[in-house]
PDB file of C-alpha atoms in Angstrom:
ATOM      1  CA  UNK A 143       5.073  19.694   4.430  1.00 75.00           C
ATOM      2  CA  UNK A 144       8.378  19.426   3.131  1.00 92.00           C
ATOM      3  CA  UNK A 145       8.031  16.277   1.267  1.00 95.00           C
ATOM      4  CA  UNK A 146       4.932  17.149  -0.696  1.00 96.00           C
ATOM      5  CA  UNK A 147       6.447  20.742  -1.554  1.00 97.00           C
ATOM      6  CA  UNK A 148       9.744  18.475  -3.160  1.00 97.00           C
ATOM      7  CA  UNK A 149       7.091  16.542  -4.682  1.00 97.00           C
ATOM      8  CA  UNK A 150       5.540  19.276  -6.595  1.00 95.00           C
ATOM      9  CA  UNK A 151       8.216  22.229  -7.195  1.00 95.00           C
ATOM     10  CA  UNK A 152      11.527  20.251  -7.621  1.00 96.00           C
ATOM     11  CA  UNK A 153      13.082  20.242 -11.135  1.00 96.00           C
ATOM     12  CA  UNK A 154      14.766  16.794 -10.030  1.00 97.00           C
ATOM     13  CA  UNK A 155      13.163  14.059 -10.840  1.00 97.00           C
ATOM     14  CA  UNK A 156      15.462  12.005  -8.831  1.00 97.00           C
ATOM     15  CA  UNK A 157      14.202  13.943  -5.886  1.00 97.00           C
ATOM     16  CA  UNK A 158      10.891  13.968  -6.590  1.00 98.00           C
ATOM     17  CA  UNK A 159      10.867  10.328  -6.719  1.00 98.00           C
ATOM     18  CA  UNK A 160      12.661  10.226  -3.567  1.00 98.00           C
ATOM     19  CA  UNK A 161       9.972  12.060  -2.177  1.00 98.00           C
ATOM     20  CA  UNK A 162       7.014   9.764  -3.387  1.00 98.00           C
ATOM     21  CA  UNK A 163       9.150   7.153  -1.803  1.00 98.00           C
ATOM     22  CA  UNK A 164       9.348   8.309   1.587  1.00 98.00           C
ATOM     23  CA  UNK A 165       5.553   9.372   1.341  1.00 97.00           C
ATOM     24  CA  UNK A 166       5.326   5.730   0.703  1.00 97.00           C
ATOM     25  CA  UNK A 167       6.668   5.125   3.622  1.00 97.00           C
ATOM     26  CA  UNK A 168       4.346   6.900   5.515  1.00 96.00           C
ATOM     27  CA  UNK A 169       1.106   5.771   3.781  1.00 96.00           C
ATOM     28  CA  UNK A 170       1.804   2.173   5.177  1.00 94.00           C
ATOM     29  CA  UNK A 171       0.545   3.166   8.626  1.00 93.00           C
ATOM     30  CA  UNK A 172      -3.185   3.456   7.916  1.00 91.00           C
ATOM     31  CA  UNK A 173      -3.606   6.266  10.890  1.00 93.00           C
ATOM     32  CA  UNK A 174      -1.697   8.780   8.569  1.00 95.00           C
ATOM     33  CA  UNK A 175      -2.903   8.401   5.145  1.00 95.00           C
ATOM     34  CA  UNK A 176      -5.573  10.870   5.605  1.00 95.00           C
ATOM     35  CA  UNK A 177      -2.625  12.953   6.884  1.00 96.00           C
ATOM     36  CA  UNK A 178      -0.791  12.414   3.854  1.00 97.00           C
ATOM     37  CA  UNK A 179      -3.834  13.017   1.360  1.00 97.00           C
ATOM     38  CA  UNK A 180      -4.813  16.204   3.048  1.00 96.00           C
ATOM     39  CA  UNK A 181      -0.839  17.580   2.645  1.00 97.00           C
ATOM     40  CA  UNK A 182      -1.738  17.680  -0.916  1.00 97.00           C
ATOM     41  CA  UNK A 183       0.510  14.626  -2.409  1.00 98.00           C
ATOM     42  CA  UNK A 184      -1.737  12.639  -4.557  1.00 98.00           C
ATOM     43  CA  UNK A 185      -1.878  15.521  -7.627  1.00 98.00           C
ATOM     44  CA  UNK A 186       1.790  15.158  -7.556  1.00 98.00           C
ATOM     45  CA  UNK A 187       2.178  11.493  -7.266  1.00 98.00           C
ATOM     46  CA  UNK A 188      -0.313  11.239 -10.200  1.00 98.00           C
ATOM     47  CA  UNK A 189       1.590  13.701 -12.232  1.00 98.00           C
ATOM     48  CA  UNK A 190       4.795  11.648 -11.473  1.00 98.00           C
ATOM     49  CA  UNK A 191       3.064   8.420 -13.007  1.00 98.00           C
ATOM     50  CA  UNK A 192       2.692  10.479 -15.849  1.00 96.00           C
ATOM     51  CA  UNK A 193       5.894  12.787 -16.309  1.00 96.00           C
ATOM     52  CA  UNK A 194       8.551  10.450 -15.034  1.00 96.00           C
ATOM     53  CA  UNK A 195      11.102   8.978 -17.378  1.00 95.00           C
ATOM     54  CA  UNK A 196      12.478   5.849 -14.574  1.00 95.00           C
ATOM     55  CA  UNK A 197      10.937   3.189 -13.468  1.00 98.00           C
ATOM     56  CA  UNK A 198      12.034   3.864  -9.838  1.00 98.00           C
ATOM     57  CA  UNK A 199      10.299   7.118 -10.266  1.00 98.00           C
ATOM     58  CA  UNK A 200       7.447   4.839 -11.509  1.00 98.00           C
ATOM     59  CA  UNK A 201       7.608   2.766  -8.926  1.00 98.00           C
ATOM     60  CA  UNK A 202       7.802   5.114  -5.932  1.00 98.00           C
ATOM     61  CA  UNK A 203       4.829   7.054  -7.222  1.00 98.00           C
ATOM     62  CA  UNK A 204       2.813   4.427  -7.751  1.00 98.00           C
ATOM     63  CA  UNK A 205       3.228   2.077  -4.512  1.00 97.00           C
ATOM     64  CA  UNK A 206       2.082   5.308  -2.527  1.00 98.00           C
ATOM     65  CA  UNK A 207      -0.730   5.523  -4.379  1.00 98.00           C
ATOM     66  CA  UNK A 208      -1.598   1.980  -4.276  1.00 96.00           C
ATOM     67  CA  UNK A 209      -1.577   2.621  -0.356  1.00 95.00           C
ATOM     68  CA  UNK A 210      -3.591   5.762  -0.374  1.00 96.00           C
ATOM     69  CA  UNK A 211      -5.919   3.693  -2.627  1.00 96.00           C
ATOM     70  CA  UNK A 212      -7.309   1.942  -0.033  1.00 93.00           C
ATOM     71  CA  UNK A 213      -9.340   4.925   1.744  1.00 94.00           C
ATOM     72  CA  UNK A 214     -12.506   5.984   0.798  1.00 94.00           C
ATOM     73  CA  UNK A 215     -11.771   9.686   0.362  1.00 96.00           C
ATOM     74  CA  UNK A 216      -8.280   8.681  -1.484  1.00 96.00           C
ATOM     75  CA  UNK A 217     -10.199   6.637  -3.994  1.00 97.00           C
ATOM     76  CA  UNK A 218     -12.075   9.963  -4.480  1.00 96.00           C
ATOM     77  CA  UNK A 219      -9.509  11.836  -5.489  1.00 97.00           C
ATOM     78  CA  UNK A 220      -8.037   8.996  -7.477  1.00 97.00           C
ATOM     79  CA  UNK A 221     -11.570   9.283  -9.800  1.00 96.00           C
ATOM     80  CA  UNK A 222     -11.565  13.645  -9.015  1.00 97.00           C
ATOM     81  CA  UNK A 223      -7.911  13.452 -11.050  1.00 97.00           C
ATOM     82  CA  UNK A 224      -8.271  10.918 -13.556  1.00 96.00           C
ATOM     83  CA  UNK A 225      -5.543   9.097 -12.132  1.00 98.00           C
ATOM     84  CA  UNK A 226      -6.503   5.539 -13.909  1.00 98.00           C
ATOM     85  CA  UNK A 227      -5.088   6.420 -17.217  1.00 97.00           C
ATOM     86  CA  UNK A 228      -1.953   7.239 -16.197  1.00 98.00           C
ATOM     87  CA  UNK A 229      -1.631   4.639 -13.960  1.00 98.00           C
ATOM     88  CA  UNK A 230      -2.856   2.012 -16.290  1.00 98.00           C
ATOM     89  CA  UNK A 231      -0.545   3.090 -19.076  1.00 98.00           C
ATOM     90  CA  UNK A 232       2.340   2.069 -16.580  1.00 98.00           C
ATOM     91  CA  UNK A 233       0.901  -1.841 -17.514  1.00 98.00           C
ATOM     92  CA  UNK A 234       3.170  -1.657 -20.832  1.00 97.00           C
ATOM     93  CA  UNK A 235       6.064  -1.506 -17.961  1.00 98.00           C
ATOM     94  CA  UNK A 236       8.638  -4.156 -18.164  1.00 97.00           C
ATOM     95  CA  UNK A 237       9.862  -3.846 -14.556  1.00 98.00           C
ATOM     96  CA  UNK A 238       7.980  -6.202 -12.317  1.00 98.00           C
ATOM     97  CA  UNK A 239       7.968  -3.631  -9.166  1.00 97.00           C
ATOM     98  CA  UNK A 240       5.770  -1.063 -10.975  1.00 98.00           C
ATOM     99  CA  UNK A 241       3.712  -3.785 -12.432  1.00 98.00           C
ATOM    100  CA  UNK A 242       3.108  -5.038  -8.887  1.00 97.00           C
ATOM    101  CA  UNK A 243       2.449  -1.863  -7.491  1.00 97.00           C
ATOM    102  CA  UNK A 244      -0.087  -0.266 -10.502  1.00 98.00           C
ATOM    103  CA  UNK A 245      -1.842  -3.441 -10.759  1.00 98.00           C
ATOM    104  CA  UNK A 246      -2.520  -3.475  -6.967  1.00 96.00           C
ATOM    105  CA  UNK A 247      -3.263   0.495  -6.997  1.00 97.00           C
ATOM    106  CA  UNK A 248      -6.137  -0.344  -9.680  1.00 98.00           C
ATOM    107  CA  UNK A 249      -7.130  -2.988  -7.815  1.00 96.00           C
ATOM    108  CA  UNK A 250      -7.407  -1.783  -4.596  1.00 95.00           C
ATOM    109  CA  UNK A 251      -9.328   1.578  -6.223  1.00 97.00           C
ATOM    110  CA  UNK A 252     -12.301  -0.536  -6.656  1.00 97.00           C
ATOM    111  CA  UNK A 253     -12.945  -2.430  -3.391  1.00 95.00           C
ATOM    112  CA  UNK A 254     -14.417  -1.031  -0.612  1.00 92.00           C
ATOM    113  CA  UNK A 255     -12.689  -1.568   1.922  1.00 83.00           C
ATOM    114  CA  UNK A 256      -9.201  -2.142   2.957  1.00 78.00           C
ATOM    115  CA  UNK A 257      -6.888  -4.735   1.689  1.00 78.00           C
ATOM    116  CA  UNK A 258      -4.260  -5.371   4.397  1.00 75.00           C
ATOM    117  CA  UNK A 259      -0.286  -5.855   3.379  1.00 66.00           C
ATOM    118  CA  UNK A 260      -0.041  -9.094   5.060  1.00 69.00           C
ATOM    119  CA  UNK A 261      -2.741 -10.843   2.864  1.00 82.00           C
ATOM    120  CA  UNK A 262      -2.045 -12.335  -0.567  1.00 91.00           C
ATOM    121  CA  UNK A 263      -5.449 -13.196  -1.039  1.00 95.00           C
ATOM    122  CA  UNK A 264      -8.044 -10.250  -2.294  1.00 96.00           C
ATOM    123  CA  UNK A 265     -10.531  -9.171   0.146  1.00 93.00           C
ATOM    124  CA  UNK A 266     -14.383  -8.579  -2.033  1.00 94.00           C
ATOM    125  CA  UNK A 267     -16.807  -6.791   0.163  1.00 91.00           C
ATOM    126  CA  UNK A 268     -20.658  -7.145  -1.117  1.00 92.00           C
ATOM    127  CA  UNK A 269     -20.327  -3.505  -2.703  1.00 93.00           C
ATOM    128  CA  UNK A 270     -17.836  -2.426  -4.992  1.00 96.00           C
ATOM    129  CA  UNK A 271     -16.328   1.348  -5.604  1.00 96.00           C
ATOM    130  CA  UNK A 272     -18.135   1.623  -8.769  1.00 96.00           C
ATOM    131  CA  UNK A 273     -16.918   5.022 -10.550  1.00 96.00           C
ATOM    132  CA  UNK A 274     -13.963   3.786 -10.557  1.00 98.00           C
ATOM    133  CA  UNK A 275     -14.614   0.395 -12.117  1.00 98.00           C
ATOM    134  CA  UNK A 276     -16.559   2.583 -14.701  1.00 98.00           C
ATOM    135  CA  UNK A 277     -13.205   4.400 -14.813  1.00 98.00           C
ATOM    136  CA  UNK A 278     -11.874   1.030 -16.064  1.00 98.00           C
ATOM    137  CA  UNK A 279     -13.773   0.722 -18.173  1.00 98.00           C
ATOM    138  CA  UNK A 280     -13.849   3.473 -20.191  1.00 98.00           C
ATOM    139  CA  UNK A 281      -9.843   3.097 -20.452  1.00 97.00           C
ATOM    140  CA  UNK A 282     -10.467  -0.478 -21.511  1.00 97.00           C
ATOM    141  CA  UNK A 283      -7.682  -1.582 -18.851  1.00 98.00           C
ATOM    142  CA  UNK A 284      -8.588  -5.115 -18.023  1.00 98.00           C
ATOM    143  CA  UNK A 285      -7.502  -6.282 -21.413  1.00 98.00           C
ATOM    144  CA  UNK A 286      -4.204  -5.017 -20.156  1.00 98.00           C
ATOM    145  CA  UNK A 287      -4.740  -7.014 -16.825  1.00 98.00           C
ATOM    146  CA  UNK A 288      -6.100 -10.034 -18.076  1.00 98.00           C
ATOM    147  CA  UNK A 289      -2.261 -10.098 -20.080  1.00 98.00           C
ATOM    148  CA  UNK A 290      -0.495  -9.516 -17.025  1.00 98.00           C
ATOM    149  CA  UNK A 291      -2.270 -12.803 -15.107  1.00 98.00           C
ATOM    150  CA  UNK A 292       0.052 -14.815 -17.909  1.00 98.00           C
ATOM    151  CA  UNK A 293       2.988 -13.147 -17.302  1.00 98.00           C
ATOM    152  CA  UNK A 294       6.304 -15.011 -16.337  1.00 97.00           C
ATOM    153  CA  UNK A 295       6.640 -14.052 -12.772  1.00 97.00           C
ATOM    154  CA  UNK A 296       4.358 -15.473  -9.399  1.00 97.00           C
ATOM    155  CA  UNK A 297       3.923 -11.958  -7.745  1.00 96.00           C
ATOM    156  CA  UNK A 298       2.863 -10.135 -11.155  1.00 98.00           C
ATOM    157  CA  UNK A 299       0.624 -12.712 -12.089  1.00 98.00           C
ATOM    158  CA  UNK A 300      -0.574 -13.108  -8.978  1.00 97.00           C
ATOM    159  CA  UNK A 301      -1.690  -9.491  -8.304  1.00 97.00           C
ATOM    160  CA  UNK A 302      -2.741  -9.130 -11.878  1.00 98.00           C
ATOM    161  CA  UNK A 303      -5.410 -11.923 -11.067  1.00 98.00           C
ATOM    162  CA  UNK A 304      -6.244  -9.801  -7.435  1.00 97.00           C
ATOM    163  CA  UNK A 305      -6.705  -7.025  -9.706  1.00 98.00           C
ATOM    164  CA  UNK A 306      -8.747  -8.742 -12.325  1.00 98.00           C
ATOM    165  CA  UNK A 307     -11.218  -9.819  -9.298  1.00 98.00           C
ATOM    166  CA  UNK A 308     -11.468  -6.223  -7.811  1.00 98.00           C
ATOM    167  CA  UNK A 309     -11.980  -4.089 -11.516  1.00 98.00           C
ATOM    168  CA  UNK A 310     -14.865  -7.290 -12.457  1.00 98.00           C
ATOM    169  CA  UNK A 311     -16.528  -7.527  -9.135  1.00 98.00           C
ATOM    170  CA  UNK A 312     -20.183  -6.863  -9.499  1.00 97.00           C
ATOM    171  CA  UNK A 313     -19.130  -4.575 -12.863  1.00 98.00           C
ATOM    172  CA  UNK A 314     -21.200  -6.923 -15.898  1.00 98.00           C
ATOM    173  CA  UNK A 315     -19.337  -4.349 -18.535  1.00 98.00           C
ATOM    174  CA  UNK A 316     -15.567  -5.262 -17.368  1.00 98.00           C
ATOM    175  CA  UNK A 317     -16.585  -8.552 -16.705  1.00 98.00           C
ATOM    176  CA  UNK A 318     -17.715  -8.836 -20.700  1.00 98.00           C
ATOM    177  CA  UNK A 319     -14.306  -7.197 -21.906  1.00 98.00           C
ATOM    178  CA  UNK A 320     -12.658 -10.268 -19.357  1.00 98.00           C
ATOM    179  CA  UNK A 321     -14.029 -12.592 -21.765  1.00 98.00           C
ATOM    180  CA  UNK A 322     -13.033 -10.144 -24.588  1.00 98.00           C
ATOM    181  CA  UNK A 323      -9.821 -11.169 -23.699  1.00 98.00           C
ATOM    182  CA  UNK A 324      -9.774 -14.502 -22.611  1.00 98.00           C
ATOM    183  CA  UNK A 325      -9.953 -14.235 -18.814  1.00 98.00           C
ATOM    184  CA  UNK A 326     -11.495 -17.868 -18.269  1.00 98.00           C
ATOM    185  CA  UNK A 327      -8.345 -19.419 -20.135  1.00 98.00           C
ATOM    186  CA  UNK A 328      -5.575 -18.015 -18.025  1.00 98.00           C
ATOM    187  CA  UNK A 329      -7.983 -18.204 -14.682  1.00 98.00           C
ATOM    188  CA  UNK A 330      -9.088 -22.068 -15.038  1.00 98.00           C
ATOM    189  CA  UNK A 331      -5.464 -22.413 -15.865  1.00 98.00           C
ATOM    190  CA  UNK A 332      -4.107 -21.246 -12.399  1.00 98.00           C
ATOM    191  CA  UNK A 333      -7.032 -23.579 -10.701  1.00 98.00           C
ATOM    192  CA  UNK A 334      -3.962 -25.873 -10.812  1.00 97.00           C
ATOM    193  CA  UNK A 335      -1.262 -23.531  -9.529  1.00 97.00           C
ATOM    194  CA  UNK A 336       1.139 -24.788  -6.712  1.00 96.00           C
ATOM    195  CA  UNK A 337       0.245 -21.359  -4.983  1.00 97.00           C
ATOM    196  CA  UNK A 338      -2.979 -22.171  -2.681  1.00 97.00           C
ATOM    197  CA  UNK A 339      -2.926 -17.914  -2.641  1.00 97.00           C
ATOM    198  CA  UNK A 340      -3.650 -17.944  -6.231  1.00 98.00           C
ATOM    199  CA  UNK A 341      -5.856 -20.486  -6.722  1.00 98.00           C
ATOM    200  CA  UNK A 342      -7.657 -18.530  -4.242  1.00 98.00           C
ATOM    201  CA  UNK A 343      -7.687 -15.464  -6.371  1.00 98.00           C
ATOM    202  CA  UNK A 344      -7.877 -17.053  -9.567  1.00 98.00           C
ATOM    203  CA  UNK A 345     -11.590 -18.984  -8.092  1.00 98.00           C
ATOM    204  CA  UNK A 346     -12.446 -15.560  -6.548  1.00 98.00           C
ATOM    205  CA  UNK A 347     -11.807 -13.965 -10.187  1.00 98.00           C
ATOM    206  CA  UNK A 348     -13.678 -16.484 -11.871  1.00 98.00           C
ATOM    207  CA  UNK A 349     -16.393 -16.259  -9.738  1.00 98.00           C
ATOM    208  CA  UNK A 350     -16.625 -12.427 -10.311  1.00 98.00           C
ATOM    209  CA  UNK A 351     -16.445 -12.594 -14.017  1.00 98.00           C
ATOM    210  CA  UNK A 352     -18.869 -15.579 -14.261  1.00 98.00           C
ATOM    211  CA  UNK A 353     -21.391 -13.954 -12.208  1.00 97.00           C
ATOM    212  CA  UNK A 354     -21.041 -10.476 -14.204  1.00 97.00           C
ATOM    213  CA  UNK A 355     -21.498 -11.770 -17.861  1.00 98.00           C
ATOM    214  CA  UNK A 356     -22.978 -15.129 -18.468  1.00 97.00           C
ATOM    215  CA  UNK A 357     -20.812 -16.318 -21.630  1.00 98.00           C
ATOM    216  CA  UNK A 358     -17.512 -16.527 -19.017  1.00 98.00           C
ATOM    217  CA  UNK A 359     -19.231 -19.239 -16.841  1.00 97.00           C
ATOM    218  CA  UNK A 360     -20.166 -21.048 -19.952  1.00 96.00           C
ATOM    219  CA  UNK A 361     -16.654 -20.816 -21.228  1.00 98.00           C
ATOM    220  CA  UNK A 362     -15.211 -21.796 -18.164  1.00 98.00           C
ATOM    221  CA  UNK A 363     -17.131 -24.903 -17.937  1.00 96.00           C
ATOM    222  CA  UNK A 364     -16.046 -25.440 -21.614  1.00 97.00           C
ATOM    223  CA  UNK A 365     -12.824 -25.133 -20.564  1.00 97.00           C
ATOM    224  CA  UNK A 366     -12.791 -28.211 -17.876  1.00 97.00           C
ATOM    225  CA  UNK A 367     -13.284 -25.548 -14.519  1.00 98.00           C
ATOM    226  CA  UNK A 368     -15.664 -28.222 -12.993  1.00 97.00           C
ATOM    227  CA  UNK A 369     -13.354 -31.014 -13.177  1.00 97.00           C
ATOM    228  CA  UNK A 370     -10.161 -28.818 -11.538  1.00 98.00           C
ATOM    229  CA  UNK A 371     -12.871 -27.064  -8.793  1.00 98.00           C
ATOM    230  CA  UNK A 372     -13.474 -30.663  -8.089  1.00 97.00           C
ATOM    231  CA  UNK A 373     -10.121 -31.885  -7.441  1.00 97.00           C
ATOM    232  CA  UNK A 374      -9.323 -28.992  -5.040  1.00 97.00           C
ATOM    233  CA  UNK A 375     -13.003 -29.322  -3.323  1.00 96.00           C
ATOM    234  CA  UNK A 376     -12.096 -33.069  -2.322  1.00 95.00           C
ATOM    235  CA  UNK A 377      -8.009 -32.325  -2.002  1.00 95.00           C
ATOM    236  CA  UNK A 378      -6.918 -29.277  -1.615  1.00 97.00           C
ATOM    237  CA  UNK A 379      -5.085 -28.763   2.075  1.00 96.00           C
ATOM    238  CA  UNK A 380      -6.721 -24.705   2.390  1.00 96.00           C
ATOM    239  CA  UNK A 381     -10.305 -24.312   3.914  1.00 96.00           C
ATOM    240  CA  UNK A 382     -10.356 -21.284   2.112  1.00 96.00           C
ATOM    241  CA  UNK A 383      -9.840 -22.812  -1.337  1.00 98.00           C
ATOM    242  CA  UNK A 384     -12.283 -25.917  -0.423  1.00 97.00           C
ATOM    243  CA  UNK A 385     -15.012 -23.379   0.095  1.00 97.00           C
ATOM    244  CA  UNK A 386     -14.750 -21.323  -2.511  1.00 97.00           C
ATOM    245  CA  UNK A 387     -14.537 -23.968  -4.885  1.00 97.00           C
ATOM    246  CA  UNK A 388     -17.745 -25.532  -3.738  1.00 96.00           C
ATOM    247  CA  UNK A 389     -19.411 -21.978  -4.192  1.00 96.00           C
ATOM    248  CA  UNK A 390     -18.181 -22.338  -7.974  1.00 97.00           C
ATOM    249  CA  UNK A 391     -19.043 -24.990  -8.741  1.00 97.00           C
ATOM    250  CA  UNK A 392     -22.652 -24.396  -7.834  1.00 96.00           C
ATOM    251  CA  UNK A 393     -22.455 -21.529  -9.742  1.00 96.00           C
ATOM    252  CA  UNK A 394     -21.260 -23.349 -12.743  1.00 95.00           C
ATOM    253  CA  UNK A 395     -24.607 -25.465 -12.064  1.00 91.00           C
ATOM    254  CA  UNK A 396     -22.376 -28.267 -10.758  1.00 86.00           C
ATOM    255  CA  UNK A 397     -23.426 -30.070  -7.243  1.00 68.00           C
ATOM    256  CA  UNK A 398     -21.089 -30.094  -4.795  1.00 52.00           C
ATOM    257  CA  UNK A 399     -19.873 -33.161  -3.570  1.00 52.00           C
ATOM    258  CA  UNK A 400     -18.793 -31.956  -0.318  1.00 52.00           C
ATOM    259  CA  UNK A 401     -19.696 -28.976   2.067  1.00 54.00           C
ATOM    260  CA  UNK A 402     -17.197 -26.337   3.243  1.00 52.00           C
ATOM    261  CA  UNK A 403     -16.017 -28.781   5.958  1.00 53.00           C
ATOM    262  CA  UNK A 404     -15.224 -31.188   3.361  1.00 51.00           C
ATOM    263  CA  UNK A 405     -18.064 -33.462   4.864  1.00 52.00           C
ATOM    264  CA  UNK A 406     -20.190 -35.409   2.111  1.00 47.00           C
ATOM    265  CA  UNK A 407     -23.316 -34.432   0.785  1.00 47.00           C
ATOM    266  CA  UNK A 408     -23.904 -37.896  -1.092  1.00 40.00           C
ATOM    267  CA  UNK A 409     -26.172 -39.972   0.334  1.00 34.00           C
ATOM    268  CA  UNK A 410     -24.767 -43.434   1.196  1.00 33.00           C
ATOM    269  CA  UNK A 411     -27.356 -46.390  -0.176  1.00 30.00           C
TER     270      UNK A 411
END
């Protein structure tokens, strides 16, 4: 296809990256991203995470992958061509469009199953894509993640946390470099974030690193997590977040006050 032969023979990078763009483009529409992986185009996206000298080029390259990401066979060939180096070494980035798209590439890598655009909030199925998380974690990159959840801007930090969830999910040895690096601070932190879609994340991140490595849960109950999971069991307006913060509490060994449908489980005397 033409694209994918501008992707890997052209000696301009501008049109290279306008390439990875457009293949972008058509890795939104789930029905063709096995189209688009077969046409050869994730060696050369990969190679344009690596080569490029932009950020657009940057970008482009990795927002298609972070679509492709989402298929089994895709995250395949993501582990087949060691893509999660070069990816993760775009994390040093300063523009917040590749941020958003790497972090969500190396988050989406690791899930099984598929994260649809629409949704802010991550998606955990009860398995996770596990050679890749190992892939994490031989590059060390949640350190790098667990930076980017305290970094200035709502969609970064955001996705960073989404991220954080996916590379930790059922993975005890990325879960113990979270706490390496302080994930329970900046997660029990955004428990009182104005955004009910990252409180979500931030209790479904906590929840993944406290079940994978024992000292987070202890820190985050050092750390007042109980007292803010509380407060959103009994006030916050989203289902989603009352629920979820009733599970973690009772994983923090704390008993919930109220059930899912915010009805109370105290006995009147």
């Amino acid at each position: 296809p033409p694209l994918v032969e501008v992707l890997e023979s052209s000696s301009s990078e501008h049109a290279r990256t306008m390439a990875a763009g457009a293949l972008k483009e058509v890795a939104r529409e789930r029905p063709l991203r096995a189209y688009v992986r077969k046409a050869g185009s994730m060696p050369p996206l990969v190679r344009l995470c690596r080569e490029g000298k932009g950020d657009l080029s940057h970008c482009e390259a990795t927002g298609a992958l972070r679509e492709l990401s989402n298929e089994l066979e895709c995250k395949r060939l993501i582990g087949e061509l060691g893509a999660t180096k070069d990816v993760a070494a775009l994390l040093q980035s300063q523009d917040q469009s590749v941020l958003e798209n790497a972090l969500g590439m190396l988050g989406f890598m690791c899930i099984i199953g598929v994260q649809y655009p629409d949704s802010s909030v991550v998606e955990l199925s009860p398995t996770a894509f596990a050679q890749l998380q190992d892939d994490v974690f031989d590059h060390s990159v949640v350190p790098a993640i667990v930076s980017l959840t305290r970094h200035k801007d709502e969609v970064v930090y955001n996705m960073a946390v989404r991220a954080l969830a996916a590379t930790c999910h059922l993975h005890a040895g990325n879960c113990a470099k979270a706490a390496s690096a302080s994930a329970a601070q900046s997660l029990v932190a955004l428990l009182r974030n104005a955004s009910v879609d990252v409180v979500a994340n931030a209790i479904k991140a906590l929840s993944a690193i406290c079940k994978g490595y024992d000292p987070n849960r202890k820190e985050a109950a050092r750390l007042g997590a109980p007292a803010a999971l509380v407060t959103l069991q009994n006030g916050s307006e989203s289902e989603l977040v009352r629920g979820l913060a009733s599970d973690l509490l009772s994983l923090l060994g704390v008993l919930p006050s109220k059930d899912r449908l915010s009805h109370s489980l105290l006995l009147a005397h």
